[in-house]
């Protein structure tokens, strides 16, 4: 059942107006406007809560010094940081992909179970302690209520090795079930979701394979992993292009439940950048364009409706790791290697994560909600540290702006997405423009209660909205949660952890007139027409 969201733009009203001779000295910016109609009689779609998923890689301080820090006074008996656990529970993340990412293409899972020895992580140029492995990951999933989702090593891993990992986790008997039992886990760990590989299309990925080799490899690996446990859900790494995805689906489509794509919209891998709010916001429509494009490819393959999209790495900003990933063991004493690894600290600069990250993330979620028929999962990359919503230091945590946006979506929305038609002025920066507003409407199963997510992207102007249910303008006082901050560049850090926090508000709407604060996300709770 499709629902269409039509966004028809009015003539672009450039808010960075060019002054002309007759223009008054101070150009008074007209308050931007959006007209929003919620089609309460249209079909609604139940979306997968797994679009609010996460990703945890053995990279920098995501695992070690992030969630897992046995030596910390803040850690529990499992070595998990109690404060991090408490914060992550607020996000109600339903699934977390692990252990990579590029890391996994050089990872041999057996080194991370039973007796552990440190090994070389040749991808990221550091030593892998192996103290956090499959069993610790599954334990963490149980503590946090995450569906375990393991990305398998299709880099320098072999198909038998990939199959044995599934057996170790899910088999009731056999050599690898016996190994699990010997490690103290009598019962299967029940890992339901598995990926075949990570970005094996990149030449920089260990075990890179051209599509002619990748497609048959995925088919064979899928058969082997399904033989180990026919009940698992499988996905495979795919470049979001016809050249890659069509041959992959042709050959391996019968064995896949998802197909994985990734998206980062600022390429900061080699050179970190700190674009201003407006520059960031000009990217806010890109995720939907990428989804629409890939849905077209899925349609062309004939697998649309059978295979769902797993957007299992996404973030507005790519991670910063100059000079890496690599494919060989590094000389750890090499000052250049040490300099490059130290450069990763730039990911942790708090002031980078402004209202742009919150509102971009809101629009990413809106895109997934609008395409709920086709999107089965999405995983913010990562969930902890690096570019993630939760920053973890040795003595505390900081909920970045996009943490709060994620928490609002996870906790305030209703479980079904409805049809919204809206028109909005444009917000313009140079040659770029995006609608000043973004809107998605969700409703409960009985159709009696709506939760409408409204984004005002304007950096300084309130957004004047006219909101209707069908032709009926909204009238009444409604509760809402608003995330705005005191500036578009506002951020949270250790010294000011609560500069940007969600606030509960009441909105009185007369004849449909609703005004949203600048640079804000609002989730408005509205009873369906006729419901008190
Ligand atoms: O920058 C981190 C990397 O981004 C992940 O390890 C990989 O999957 C993606 O290319």
Coordinates of C-alpha atoms and ligand atoms in Angstrom, one line a residue:
X1 CA 0.0 0.0 0.0
X2 CA 1.7 3.1 -1.1
X3 CA 1.2 6.5 0.3
X4 CA 2.5 9.5 -1.6
X5 CA 3.8 12.6 -0.1
X6 CA 3.6 15.4 -2.5
X7 CA 5.8 18.4 -1.7
X8 CA 4.9 21.2 -4.1
X9 CA 7.2 24.2 -3.8
X10 CA 5.9 27.7 -4.3
X11 CA 8.0 30.0 -6.3
X12 CA 11.3 30.1 -4.5
X13 CA 11.3 32.9 -2.0
X14 CA 15.0 33.4 -1.5
X15 CA 15.5 34.4 2.1
X16 CA 19.0 35.6 1.4
X17 CA 17.5 38.3 -0.7
X18 CA 19.9 40.1 -3.0
X19 CA 19.7 43.8 -2.3
X20 CA 18.8 46.0 -5.2
X21 CA 18.7 49.8 -5.5
X22 CA 15.1 50.1 -4.6
X23 CA 15.4 47.6 -1.8
X24 CA 15.0 49.3 1.7
X25 CA 18.2 49.5 3.7
X26 CA 17.2 46.6 5.9
X27 CA 15.6 43.9 4.0
X28 CA 12.8 42.6 6.3
X29 CA 12.8 38.9 5.8
X30 CA 9.2 37.7 5.3
X31 CA 8.2 35.0 7.7
X32 CA 8.4 31.7 5.8
X33 CA 5.2 29.7 5.4
X34 CA 4.2 26.1 5.0
X35 CA 0.7 24.7 4.2
X36 CA 0.2 21.2 5.6
X37 CA -2.7 18.9 4.9
X38 CA -3.0 15.5 6.7
X39 CA -5.1 13.1 4.7
X40 CA -6.8 11.4 7.6
X41 CA -8.9 9.2 5.3
X42 CA -5.9 7.9 3.3
X43 CA -4.4 4.5 4.1
X44 CA -1.6 4.4 6.7
X45 CA 1.5 2.2 6.8
X46 CA 3.1 0.5 9.8
X47 CA 6.8 1.4 9.7
X48 CA 9.6 -0.7 11.1
X49 CA 10.9 0.6 14.4
X50 CA 14.3 -0.7 13.1
X51 CA 14.7 2.5 11.2
X52 CA 15.9 3.9 14.5
X53 CA 18.7 1.3 14.6
X54 CA 22.4 1.9 15.4
X55 CA 25.9 0.8 14.4
X56 CA 28.8 0.0 16.6
X57 CA 32.2 -0.6 15.1
X58 CA 35.6 -1.5 16.6
X59 CA 36.8 2.0 15.7
X60 CA 38.4 4.5 18.1
X61 CA 36.3 4.8 21.3
X62 CA 33.0 3.3 20.2
X63 CA 33.5 -0.1 21.9
X64 CA 36.7 0.2 24.0
X65 CA 36.4 3.4 26.1
X66 CA 32.8 3.8 24.8
X67 CA 30.3 1.2 25.9
X68 CA 32.9 -1.3 27.2
X69 CA 35.3 -0.1 29.8
X70 CA 35.8 -2.9 32.5
X71 CA 38.3 -0.8 34.4
X72 CA 36.0 2.2 34.8
X73 CA 34.3 2.9 38.1
X74 CA 31.3 3.6 36.0
X75 CA 31.2 0.1 34.6
X76 CA 29.0 -2.8 35.7
X77 CA 30.1 -6.4 36.3
X78 CA 30.0 -7.0 32.5
X79 CA 32.3 -4.0 31.9
X80 CA 29.5 -2.0 30.3
X81 CA 29.3 1.7 31.3
X82 CA 26.1 2.1 33.4
X83 CA 25.6 5.7 32.4
X84 CA 26.0 4.8 28.7
X85 CA 23.5 1.9 29.1
X86 CA 21.0 4.3 30.8
X87 CA 21.3 6.9 28.0
X88 CA 21.0 4.3 25.2
X89 CA 17.8 2.9 26.8
X90 CA 16.3 6.4 26.3
X91 CA 16.8 5.9 22.5
X92 CA 14.9 2.6 22.5
X93 CA 17.3 1.4 19.7
X94 CA 15.8 -1.9 18.5
X95 CA 18.8 -3.2 16.6
X96 CA 22.6 -2.5 16.5
X97 CA 24.9 -3.7 13.7
X98 CA 28.4 -4.9 14.8
X99 CA 31.5 -5.2 14.6
X100 CA 32.0 -3.2 11.4
X101 CA 32.2 -1.5 8.9
X102 CA 35.6 -1.8 7.4
X103 CA 36.9 -3.4 10.6
X104 CA 35.0 -6.6 9.9
X105 CA 36.7 -7.3 6.6
X106 CA 39.9 -8.2 8.5
X107 CA 38.2 -9.7 11.6
X108 CA 38.3 -13.4 12.5
X109 CA 35.5 -14.0 15.0
X110 CA 37.1 -17.1 16.7
X111 CA 39.8 -14.8 18.1
X112 CA 37.0 -12.9 20.0
X113 CA 35.6 -15.9 21.9
X114 CA 37.0 -18.2 24.6
X115 CA 40.6 -17.5 25.4
X116 CA 41.5 -14.1 24.0
X117 CA 44.8 -12.7 22.7
X118 CA 45.3 -9.2 21.3
X119 CA 45.7 -9.1 17.5
X120 CA 46.5 -6.5 14.9
X121 CA 43.6 -4.5 13.5
X122 CA 45.2 -3.8 10.2
X123 CA 42.2 -1.9 8.9
X124 CA 42.5 0.9 11.5
X125 CA 46.2 0.5 12.4
X126 CA 45.7 -0.4 16.1
X127 CA 45.8 -3.4 18.4
X128 CA 42.5 -5.2 18.8
X129 CA 42.3 -6.5 22.4
X130 CA 39.6 -9.0 21.5
X131 CA 38.2 -8.7 25.0
X132 CA 34.9 -7.6 23.5
X133 CA 33.8 -10.3 21.1
X134 CA 30.6 -12.1 20.0
X135 CA 29.5 -13.2 23.5
X136 CA 30.1 -9.7 25.0
X137 CA 28.2 -8.2 22.1
X138 CA 25.2 -10.6 22.5
X139 CA 25.2 -9.9 26.3
X140 CA 25.1 -6.1 25.6
X141 CA 22.2 -6.7 23.2
X142 CA 20.3 -8.5 25.9
X143 CA 20.9 -5.8 28.4
X144 CA 19.7 -3.1 26.0
X145 CA 17.0 -5.0 24.2
X146 CA 18.8 -4.8 20.8
X147 CA 18.2 -7.3 18.1
X148 CA 21.7 -8.6 17.4
X149 CA 22.8 -7.9 13.8
X150 CA 26.3 -9.2 12.9
X151 CA 28.1 -8.1 9.8
X152 CA 30.1 -11.1 8.6
X153 CA 33.7 -11.0 7.2
X154 CA 33.4 -11.3 3.5
X155 CA 36.8 -9.6 3.2
X156 CA 39.6 -12.0 4.1
X157 CA 37.0 -14.3 5.7
X158 CA 36.1 -17.6 4.0
X159 CA 32.6 -18.9 3.4
X160 CA 33.2 -21.8 5.9
X161 CA 34.4 -19.2 8.5
X162 CA 31.2 -17.2 7.9
X163 CA 29.1 -20.3 8.3
X164 CA 30.8 -21.3 11.5
X165 CA 30.1 -17.9 13.0
X166 CA 26.4 -18.5 12.5
X167 CA 26.8 -22.0 13.9
X168 CA 28.6 -20.7 17.0
X169 CA 25.8 -18.3 17.6
X170 CA 22.7 -20.2 16.6
X171 CA 23.3 -24.0 16.3
X172 CA 22.1 -26.3 19.0
X173 CA 24.7 -28.9 18.3
X174 CA 27.9 -29.5 16.3
X175 CA 31.5 -28.4 16.6
X176 CA 30.8 -24.7 16.9
X177 CA 27.8 -25.1 19.2
X178 CA 30.2 -27.2 21.3
X179 CA 32.7 -24.4 21.2
X180 CA 30.0 -22.0 22.5
X181 CA 29.1 -24.4 25.2
X182 CA 32.7 -24.8 26.2
X183 CA 32.8 -21.0 26.5
X184 CA 30.0 -21.1 29.0
X185 CA 27.0 -20.5 26.7
X186 CA 24.9 -23.6 26.7
X187 CA 22.0 -22.1 24.8
X188 CA 22.2 -20.7 21.3
X189 CA 22.7 -16.9 21.3
X190 CA 20.0 -16.4 18.7
X191 CA 21.5 -13.8 16.4
X192 CA 18.7 -13.2 13.9
X193 CA 20.2 -10.8 11.4
X194 CA 23.4 -11.2 9.4
X195 CA 25.1 -9.2 6.7
X196 CA 27.4 -10.7 4.0
X197 CA 30.2 -8.2 3.9
X198 CA 30.8 -4.5 4.3
X199 CA 31.4 -2.2 1.3
X200 CA 33.3 -4.9 -0.6
X201 CA 32.8 -2.7 -3.7
X202 CA 35.5 -0.2 -2.5
X203 CA 39.1 -1.0 -3.6
X204 CA 40.2 0.1 -0.2
X205 CA 38.2 -2.7 1.5
X206 CA 40.1 -5.8 2.4
X207 CA 38.8 -8.5 0.1
X208 CA 37.4 -6.0 -2.4
X209 CA 35.6 -7.9 -5.2
X210 CA 34.3 -6.7 -8.5
X211 CA 30.6 -7.3 -9.0
X212 CA 31.3 -10.3 -11.3
X213 CA 32.9 -12.1 -8.3
X214 CA 30.8 -10.4 -5.6
X215 CA 27.4 -11.6 -6.8
X216 CA 28.2 -15.3 -6.9
X217 CA 30.2 -15.0 -3.7
X218 CA 27.1 -13.6 -1.9
X219 CA 24.9 -16.3 -3.2
X220 CA 27.3 -19.0 -2.0
X221 CA 27.8 -17.4 1.4
X222 CA 24.1 -16.9 1.8
X223 CA 23.4 -20.6 1.1
X224 CA 26.1 -21.6 3.6
X225 CA 24.9 -19.3 6.3
X226 CA 21.2 -20.3 5.8
X227 CA 22.3 -23.9 6.0
X228 CA 23.7 -23.2 9.4
X229 CA 20.4 -21.5 10.4
X230 CA 17.5 -21.3 7.9
X231 CA 15.8 -18.8 10.2
X232 CA 18.3 -16.0 9.9
X233 CA 17.5 -12.8 8.0
X234 CA 20.2 -11.9 5.5
X235 CA 21.5 -8.8 3.9
X236 CA 24.5 -8.0 1.7
X237 CA 26.6 -5.0 1.0
X238 CA 25.5 -3.1 -2.1
X239 CA 26.6 0.0 -3.8
X240 CA 23.4 2.0 -4.6
X241 CA 23.9 1.8 -8.3
X242 CA 22.3 -0.2 -11.1
X243 CA 25.7 -1.5 -12.2
X244 CA 26.2 -3.1 -8.8
X245 CA 22.8 -3.8 -7.3
X246 CA 21.1 -5.4 -10.4
X247 CA 23.6 -8.2 -10.9
X248 CA 23.8 -8.7 -7.2
X249 CA 20.1 -9.1 -6.8
X250 CA 19.8 -11.2 -10.0
X251 CA 22.3 -13.8 -8.5
X252 CA 21.7 -13.5 -4.8
X253 CA 18.2 -12.0 -4.5
X254 CA 16.5 -15.3 -3.7
X255 CA 18.5 -15.6 -0.5
X256 CA 18.3 -12.0 0.8
X257 CA 15.7 -10.3 3.1
X258 CA 17.4 -6.9 3.0
X259 CA 20.0 -5.1 0.8
X260 CA 22.4 -2.8 2.5
X261 CA 23.3 0.7 1.4
X262 CA 25.3 3.4 3.2
X263 CA 25.1 7.2 3.2
X264 CA 27.4 10.0 4.4
X265 CA 26.8 13.5 3.0
X266 CA 30.0 15.4 4.0
X267 CA 33.2 13.5 2.9
X268 CA 35.4 14.3 5.9
X269 CA 37.4 11.0 5.8
X270 CA 40.7 12.7 4.9
X271 CA 40.0 16.4 5.8
X272 CA 37.6 17.2 8.6
X273 CA 35.3 20.1 8.0
X274 CA 33.0 22.2 10.2
X275 CA 30.4 23.6 7.7
X276 CA 27.9 26.1 9.1
X277 CA 24.3 25.3 9.9
X278 CA 22.8 26.5 6.6
X279 CA 25.5 24.6 4.5
X280 CA 24.5 21.5 6.4
X281 CA 20.8 22.0 6.1
X282 CA 21.2 22.2 2.3
X283 CA 21.9 18.5 2.5
X284 CA 18.7 17.6 4.3
X285 CA 16.8 16.4 1.2
X286 CA 19.7 14.2 0.0
X287 CA 18.7 11.0 1.9
X288 CA 15.3 11.0 0.4
X289 CA 16.7 11.4 -3.1
X290 CA 19.1 8.5 -2.5
X291 CA 16.2 6.4 -1.2
X292 CA 13.9 7.2 -4.1
X293 CA 16.7 6.4 -6.5
X294 CA 17.5 3.0 -4.9
X295 CA 13.8 2.1 -4.6
X296 CA 13.7 2.5 -8.4
X297 CA 16.6 0.1 -8.8
X298 CA 14.9 -2.4 -6.4
X299 CA 11.8 -2.0 -8.5
X300 CA 13.7 -2.7 -11.7
X301 CA 15.2 -5.8 -10.2
X302 CA 11.8 -7.2 -9.5
X303 CA 12.6 -7.6 -5.8
X304 CA 10.7 -4.6 -4.5
X305 CA 8.3 -5.8 -1.9
X306 CA 10.3 -8.9 -1.2
X307 CA 13.6 -7.3 -0.2
X308 CA 13.7 -4.3 2.1
X309 CA 16.4 -1.6 2.2
X310 CA 18.7 -1.6 5.1
X311 CA 20.3 1.8 5.3
X312 CA 22.7 0.3 7.8
X313 CA 25.3 3.1 7.9
X314 CA 24.1 6.7 7.7
X315 CA 25.3 10.0 9.1
X316 CA 25.3 13.6 7.8
X317 CA 29.1 13.7 8.4
X318 CA 31.5 10.9 7.4
X319 CA 33.9 9.8 10.1
X320 CA 37.4 11.4 10.1
X321 CA 40.3 8.9 9.8
X322 CA 42.9 10.3 7.5
X323 CA 45.3 7.8 5.9
X324 CA 43.0 4.9 6.7
X325 CA 41.5 2.3 6.2
X326 CA 44.5 0.1 5.3
X327 CA 45.0 -3.5 4.5
X328 CA 48.3 -4.3 6.3
X329 CA 49.6 -4.3 9.9
X330 CA 51.1 -1.0 10.9
X331 CA 54.3 -0.1 12.7
X332 CA 52.7 1.3 15.8
X333 CA 55.8 3.2 16.8
X334 CA 55.8 5.1 13.5
X335 CA 55.2 8.8 14.3
X336 CA 53.2 9.2 11.1
X337 CA 50.9 6.3 12.1
X338 CA 50.5 7.8 15.5
X339 CA 49.7 11.3 14.1
X340 CA 47.1 9.9 11.8
X341 CA 45.4 7.9 14.6
X342 CA 45.5 11.0 16.9
X343 CA 43.8 13.0 14.2
X344 CA 40.7 10.9 14.9
X345 CA 40.2 13.0 18.0
X346 CA 38.7 15.6 15.6
X347 CA 35.6 13.5 15.5
X348 CA 35.0 14.3 19.1
X349 CA 35.0 18.1 19.0
X350 CA 31.6 18.8 20.6
X351 CA 30.9 22.2 18.8
X352 CA 30.6 20.4 15.4
X353 CA 27.3 18.8 16.4
X354 CA 24.8 21.6 16.1
X355 CA 21.1 21.8 15.4
X356 CA 22.0 20.9 11.9
X357 CA 22.7 17.3 13.0
X358 CA 19.4 17.1 14.8
X359 CA 17.4 18.5 11.9
X360 CA 19.3 16.5 9.3
X361 CA 18.6 13.3 11.3
X362 CA 15.0 14.2 11.6
X363 CA 14.7 14.6 7.8
X364 CA 16.6 11.3 7.4
X365 CA 14.0 9.6 9.6
X366 CA 11.2 11.4 7.8
X367 CA 12.5 10.0 4.5
X368 CA 12.5 6.4 5.9
X369 CA 9.0 7.0 7.3
X370 CA 7.7 8.3 4.0
X371 CA 9.1 5.1 2.3
X372 CA 8.1 2.8 5.1
X373 CA 7.0 0.1 2.6
X374 CA 10.6 -0.2 1.3
X375 CA 12.8 0.7 4.2
X376 CA 13.2 -2.2 6.7
X377 CA 16.1 -0.9 8.8
X378 CA 18.4 2.1 9.2
X379 CA 21.5 2.3 11.5
X380 CA 23.0 5.6 12.5
X381 CA 26.8 5.4 12.2
X382 CA 27.7 5.1 14.9
X383 CA 25.5 5.1 18.0
X384 CA 28.4 6.0 20.4
X385 CA 31.2 8.5 19.9
X386 CA 32.8 9.4 16.6
X387 CA 29.9 11.1 14.8
X388 CA 27.3 9.4 17.0
X389 CA 24.4 10.9 19.0
X390 CA 26.0 9.9 22.3
X391 CA 29.4 11.2 23.3
X392 CA 31.2 9.1 26.0
X393 CA 34.2 10.4 27.9
X394 CA 36.1 8.6 30.7
X395 CA 34.0 10.3 33.3
X396 CA 30.6 11.1 31.7
X397 CA 28.4 11.4 28.7
X398 CA 27.0 14.1 26.5
X399 CA 23.8 13.8 24.6
X400 CA 24.5 15.6 21.3
X401 CA 21.6 17.4 19.5
X402 CA 20.8 14.4 17.3
X403 CA 20.5 12.2 20.4
X404 CA 17.5 14.2 21.4
X405 CA 16.1 14.1 17.9
X406 CA 16.4 10.3 17.9
X407 CA 14.9 10.0 21.3
X408 CA 11.9 12.2 20.3
X409 CA 11.3 10.0 17.2
X410 CA 11.7 6.8 19.2
X411 CA 9.4 7.9 22.0
X412 CA 6.9 10.4 20.7
X413 CA 5.8 9.1 17.3
X414 CA 2.8 6.8 16.7
X415 CA 3.4 3.4 15.0
X416 CA 1.8 4.1 11.6
X417 CA 2.7 6.8 9.1
X418 CA 0.0 8.7 7.3
X419 CA -0.3 10.7 4.1
X420 CA 0.8 14.3 4.3
X421 CA 0.7 16.9 1.5
X422 CA 2.5 20.1 2.1
X423 CA 3.8 23.1 0.3
X424 CA 6.6 25.2 1.7
X425 CA 8.7 28.2 0.9
X426 CA 12.2 27.4 -0.1
X427 CA 15.3 28.1 2.1
X428 CA 18.1 29.2 -0.2
X429 CA 21.9 29.4 0.1
X430 CA 23.6 30.4 -3.1
X431 CA 22.7 28.0 -5.8
X432 CA 21.2 25.5 -3.3
X433 CA 17.7 25.4 -1.9
X434 CA 15.6 23.1 0.2
X435 CA 12.0 23.4 1.4
X436 CA 12.0 25.4 4.7
X437 CA 9.8 22.7 6.3
X438 CA 9.7 19.0 6.5
X439 CA 6.7 17.1 7.9
X440 CA 5.7 13.6 8.6
X441 CA 2.5 12.5 10.4
X442 CA 2.1 9.3 12.4
X443 CA -1.0 7.8 13.9
X444 CA -1.9 5.0 16.4
X445 CA -3.4 1.7 15.3
X446 CA -7.0 2.8 16.1
X447 CA -6.6 6.1 14.1
X448 CA -7.6 8.2 17.1
X449 CA -4.3 9.9 18.0
X450 CA -1.8 11.6 15.7
X451 CA 1.8 12.7 16.3
X452 CA 3.1 15.1 13.7
X453 CA 6.8 15.7 13.4
X454 CA 7.4 19.2 12.0
X455 CA 10.8 20.6 11.1
X456 CA 11.5 24.3 10.7
X457 CA 14.9 24.5 8.9
X458 CA 15.1 28.3 8.9
X459 CA 18.1 29.5 10.9
X460 CA 16.5 32.7 12.2
X461 CA 12.8 32.9 11.3
X462 CA 9.8 31.2 12.9
X463 CA 7.8 29.2 10.4
X464 CA 4.1 30.1 10.0
X465 CA 2.2 26.9 9.3
X466 CA -1.3 26.3 8.3
X467 CA -2.3 22.8 9.4
X468 CA -5.4 21.0 8.3
X469 CA -6.9 17.5 8.8
X470 CA -8.4 17.0 5.3
X471 CA -10.0 20.4 4.7
X472 CA -10.5 21.1 8.4
X473 CA -8.0 23.6 9.9
X474 CA -6.7 22.6 13.3
X475 CA -8.3 24.4 16.2
X476 CA -7.4 23.7 19.8
X477 CA -4.5 23.5 22.3
X478 CA -2.1 20.6 21.8
X479 CA 0.8 19.2 23.7
X480 CA 4.2 19.0 22.0
X481 CA 7.8 18.4 22.5
X482 CA 10.2 20.9 20.9
X483 CA 13.9 20.8 20.3
X484 CA 15.4 24.1 19.2
X485 CA 18.4 25.3 21.1
X486 CA 19.1 29.0 21.5
X487 CA 20.9 29.2 18.1
X488 CA 21.3 27.2 15.0
X489 CA 24.9 26.5 15.9
X490 CA 23.9 25.4 19.5
X491 CA 25.6 22.3 20.8
X492 CA 26.0 20.3 24.0
X493 CA 29.3 19.5 25.6
X494 CA 30.7 18.4 28.9
X495 CA 30.6 21.9 30.3
X496 CA 27.0 22.6 29.0
X497 CA 25.4 19.2 28.6
X498 CA 21.9 20.7 28.6
X499 CA 22.2 23.7 26.3
X500 CA 20.0 21.9 23.8
X501 CA 17.3 19.7 25.3
X502 CA 13.7 18.9 24.3
X503 CA 11.1 21.0 26.0
X504 CA 7.4 20.1 26.6
X505 CA 5.2 22.9 25.3
X506 CA 1.5 23.6 24.6
X507 CA 0.5 25.1 21.2
X508 CA -2.8 26.9 20.8
X509 CA -3.8 26.7 17.2
X510 CA -6.6 28.9 15.8
X511 CA -7.8 28.3 12.2
X512 CA -4.9 26.1 11.5
X513 CA -2.3 28.7 12.4
X514 CA 0.8 27.2 14.1
X515 CA 4.1 28.9 14.5
X516 CA 7.3 26.9 14.8
X517 CA 10.5 28.2 16.4
X518 CA 13.5 28.8 14.2
X519 CA 15.8 25.8 13.6
X520 CA 13.5 23.4 15.4
X521 CA 12.0 20.0 15.5
X522 CA 8.4 19.8 17.0
X523 CA 6.4 16.7 17.6
X524 CA 2.8 17.8 18.1
X525 CA 0.2 15.4 19.6
X526 CA -3.2 15.9 18.0
X527 CA -6.4 13.8 18.6
X528 CA -8.1 12.7 15.4
X529 CA -11.0 14.9 14.3
X530 CA -14.0 14.2 16.5
X531 CA -11.9 12.6 19.2
X532 CA -11.6 14.6 22.5
Ligands
LIG1 O1 34.3 5.8 8.0 C1 34.0 4.6 8.6 C2 33.6 3.6 7.6 O2 32.6 4.1 6.7 C3 33.0 2.3 8.0 O3 33.9 1.4 8.7 C4 32.7 1.8 6.6 O4 31.7 0.8 6.6 C5 32.2 3.0 5.9 O5 32.9 3.2 4.7

